[in-house]
Amino acid sequence: MFTYLKMKKNEWKVKAFLYGSVAALLDNQKDVLEWIQKLYIALKDVPADELQREFVTRLTEAIHEEKKDN
């Protein structure tokens, strides 16, 4: 029984570390996530056969807008 409780305690430590790391990563990458979200919204209605061409076009537009803002 003590071994089981010890194992669960260690499991919670690992989960807390992993979840904390993921949360920190997401906080540091908010601008990238916003950018990906905007790109997804722009491309969600594009047919599959045109997706590559449209993706590249939108990607270059987004990069140029980002460069203008900075």
mmCIF file with all atom_site columns, C-alpha atoms in Angstrom:
data_model
loop_
_atom_site.group_PDB
_atom_site.id
_atom_site.type_symbol
_atom_site.label_atom_id
_atom_site.label_alt_id
_atom_site.label_comp_id
_atom_site.label_asym_id
_atom_site.label_entity_id
_atom_site.label_seq_id
_atom_site.pdbx_PDB_ins_code
_atom_site.Cartn_x
_atom_site.Cartn_y
_atom_site.Cartn_z
_atom_site.occupancy
_atom_site.B_iso_or_equiv
_atom_site.pdbx_formal_charge
_atom_site.auth_seq_id
_atom_site.auth_comp_id
_atom_site.auth_asym_id
_atom_site.auth_atom_id
_atom_site.pdbx_PDB_model_num
ATOM 1  C CA . MET A 1 1  ? 0.000   0.000  0.000   1.00 0.00 ? 1  MET A CA 1
ATOM 2  C CA . PHE A 1 2  ? 2.814   2.420  0.841   1.00 0.00 ? 2  PHE A CA 1
ATOM 3  C CA . THR A 1 3  ? 4.516   1.559  -2.431  1.00 0.00 ? 3  THR A CA 1
ATOM 4  C CA . TYR A 1 4  ? 1.326   2.378  -4.329  1.00 0.00 ? 4  TYR A CA 1
ATOM 5  C CA . LEU A 1 5  ? 0.990   5.759  -2.604  1.00 0.00 ? 5  LEU A CA 1
ATOM 6  C CA . LYS A 1 6  ? 4.650   6.509  -3.269  1.00 0.00 ? 6  LYS A CA 1
ATOM 7  C CA . MET A 1 7  ? 4.157   5.620  -6.933  1.00 0.00 ? 7  MET A CA 1
ATOM 8  C CA . LYS A 1 8  ? 1.092   7.878  -7.194  1.00 0.00 ? 8  LYS A CA 1
ATOM 9  C CA . LYS A 1 9  ? 2.968   10.750 -5.567  1.00 0.00 ? 9  LYS A CA 1
ATOM 10 C CA . ASN A 1 10 ? 5.765   10.402 -8.112  1.00 0.00 ? 10 ASN A CA 1
ATOM 11 C CA . GLU A 1 11 ? 3.207   10.159 -10.917 1.00 0.00 ? 11 GLU A CA 1
ATOM 12 C CA . TRP A 1 12 ? 1.617   13.437 -9.777  1.00 0.00 ? 12 TRP A CA 1
ATOM 13 C CA . LYS A 1 13 ? 5.042   15.096 -9.688  1.00 0.00 ? 13 LYS A CA 1
ATOM 14 C CA . VAL A 1 14 ? 5.744   14.020 -13.263 1.00 0.00 ? 14 VAL A CA 1
ATOM 15 C CA . LYS A 1 15 ? 2.308   15.159 -14.464 1.00 0.00 ? 15 LYS A CA 1
ATOM 16 C CA . ALA A 1 16 ? 2.693   18.509 -12.728 1.00 0.00 ? 16 ALA A CA 1
ATOM 17 C CA . PHE A 1 17 ? 6.103   18.989 -14.323 1.00 0.00 ? 17 PHE A CA 1
ATOM 18 C CA . LEU A 1 18 ? 4.852   18.064 -17.802 1.00 0.00 ? 18 LEU A CA 1
ATOM 19 C CA . TYR A 1 19 ? 1.704   20.184 -17.587 1.00 0.00 ? 19 TYR A CA 1
ATOM 20 C CA . GLY A 1 20 ? 3.721   23.091 -16.239 1.00 0.00 ? 20 GLY A CA 1
ATOM 21 C CA . SER A 1 21 ? 6.211   22.768 -19.071 1.00 0.00 ? 21 SER A CA 1
ATOM 22 C CA . VAL A 1 22 ? 3.457   22.680 -21.694 1.00 0.00 ? 22 VAL A CA 1
ATOM 23 C CA . ALA A 1 23 ? 1.764   25.705 -20.126 1.00 0.00 ? 23 ALA A CA 1
ATOM 24 C CA . ALA A 1 24 ? 5.043   27.641 -20.094 1.00 0.00 ? 24 ALA A CA 1
ATOM 25 C CA . LEU A 1 25 ? 5.711   26.728 -23.716 1.00 0.00 ? 25 LEU A CA 1
ATOM 26 C CA . LEU A 1 26 ? 2.251   27.874 -24.762 1.00 0.00 ? 26 LEU A CA 1
ATOM 27 C CA . ASP A 1 27 ? 2.642   31.144 -22.862 1.00 0.00 ? 27 ASP A CA 1
ATOM 28 C CA . ASN A 1 28 ? 5.950   31.804 -24.605 1.00 0.00 ? 28 ASN A CA 1
ATOM 29 C CA . GLN A 1 29 ? 4.519   31.002 -28.032 1.00 0.00 ? 29 GLN A CA 1
ATOM 30 C CA . LYS A 1 30 ? 1.242   32.963 -27.872 1.00 0.00 ? 30 LYS A CA 1
ATOM 31 C CA . ASP A 1 31 ? 2.091   35.070 -30.919 1.00 0.00 ? 31 ASP A CA 1
ATOM 32 C CA . VAL A 1 32 ? 2.879   31.948 -32.946 1.00 0.00 ? 32 VAL A CA 1
ATOM 33 C CA . LEU A 1 33 ? -0.376  30.317 -31.871 1.00 0.00 ? 33 LEU A CA 1
ATOM 34 C CA . GLU A 1 34 ? -2.354  33.431 -32.807 1.00 0.00 ? 34 GLU A CA 1
ATOM 35 C CA . TRP A 1 35 ? -0.633  33.470 -36.175 1.00 0.00 ? 35 TRP A CA 1
ATOM 36 C CA . ILE A 1 36 ? -1.440  29.773 -36.774 1.00 0.00 ? 36 ILE A CA 1
ATOM 37 C CA . GLN A 1 37 ? -5.048  30.404 -35.775 1.00 0.00 ? 37 GLN A CA 1
ATOM 38 C CA . LYS A 1 38 ? -5.347  33.260 -38.269 1.00 0.00 ? 38 LYS A CA 1
ATOM 39 C CA . LEU A 1 39 ? -3.823  31.089 -40.980 1.00 0.00 ? 39 LEU A CA 1
ATOM 40 C CA . TYR A 1 40 ? -6.255  28.267 -40.202 1.00 0.00 ? 40 TYR A CA 1
ATOM 41 C CA . ILE A 1 41 ? -9.251  30.613 -40.349 1.00 0.00 ? 41 ILE A CA 1
ATOM 42 C CA . ALA A 1 42 ? -8.062  31.923 -43.715 1.00 0.00 ? 42 ALA A CA 1
ATOM 43 C CA . LEU A 1 43 ? -7.603  28.429 -45.157 1.00 0.00 ? 43 LEU A CA 1
ATOM 44 C CA . LYS A 1 44 ? -10.447 26.415 -43.650 1.00 0.00 ? 44 LYS A CA 1
ATOM 45 C CA . ASP A 1 45 ? -12.754 26.798 -46.677 1.00 0.00 ? 45 ASP A CA 1
ATOM 46 C CA . VAL A 1 46 ? -10.120 26.151 -49.354 1.00 0.00 ? 46 VAL A CA 1
ATOM 47 C CA . PRO A 1 47 ? -10.542 22.916 -51.365 1.00 0.00 ? 47 PRO A CA 1
ATOM 48 C CA . ALA A 1 48 ? -7.831  20.295 -50.891 1.00 0.00 ? 48 ALA A CA 1
ATOM 49 C CA . ASP A 1 49 ? -6.458  20.564 -54.439 1.00 0.00 ? 49 ASP A CA 1
ATOM 50 C CA . GLU A 1 50 ? -5.821  24.308 -54.055 1.00 0.00 ? 50 GLU A CA 1
ATOM 51 C CA . LEU A 1 51 ? -4.642  24.125 -50.467 1.00 0.00 ? 51 LEU A CA 1
ATOM 52 C CA . GLN A 1 52 ? -0.883  24.092 -51.109 1.00 0.00 ? 52 GLN A CA 1
ATOM 53 C CA . ARG A 1 53 ? -0.923  27.094 -53.433 1.00 0.00 ? 53 ARG A CA 1
ATOM 54 C CA . GLU A 1 54 ? -3.279  29.036 -51.178 1.00 0.00 ? 54 GLU A CA 1
ATOM 55 C CA . PHE A 1 55 ? -1.254  28.127 -48.080 1.00 0.00 ? 55 PHE A CA 1
ATOM 56 C CA . VAL A 1 56 ? 1.952   29.480 -49.581 1.00 0.00 ? 56 VAL A CA 1
ATOM 57 C CA . THR A 1 57 ? 0.179   32.645 -50.709 1.00 0.00 ? 57 THR A CA 1
ATOM 58 C CA . ARG A 1 58 ? -1.350  33.301 -47.278 1.00 0.00 ? 58 ARG A CA 1
ATOM 59 C CA . LEU A 1 59 ? 1.903   32.452 -45.555 1.00 0.00 ? 59 LEU A CA 1
ATOM 60 C CA . THR A 1 60 ? 3.857   34.994 -47.573 1.00 0.00 ? 60 THR A CA 1
ATOM 61 C CA . GLU A 1 61 ? 1.163   37.627 -46.985 1.00 0.00 ? 61 GLU A CA 1
ATOM 62 C CA . ALA A 1 62 ? 1.289   37.006 -43.245 1.00 0.00 ? 62 ALA A CA 1
ATOM 63 C CA . ILE A 1 63 ? 5.086   37.227 -43.210 1.00 0.00 ? 63 ILE A CA 1
ATOM 64 C CA . HIS A 1 64 ? 5.017   40.533 -45.106 1.00 0.00 ? 64 HIS A CA 1
ATOM 65 C CA . GLU A 1 65 ? 2.397   41.931 -42.695 1.00 0.00 ? 65 GLU A CA 1
ATOM 66 C CA . GLU A 1 66 ? 4.512   40.832 -39.735 1.00 0.00 ? 66 GLU A CA 1
ATOM 67 C CA . LYS A 1 67 ? 7.586   42.548 -41.202 1.00 0.00 ? 67 LYS A CA 1
ATOM 68 C CA . LYS A 1 68 ? 5.607   45.756 -41.754 1.00 0.00 ? 68 LYS A CA 1
ATOM 69 C CA . ASP A 1 69 ? 4.370   45.764 -38.155 1.00 0.00 ? 69 ASP A CA 1
ATOM 70 C CA . ASN A 1 70 ? 7.902   45.420 -36.764 1.00 0.00 ? 70 ASN A CA 1
#
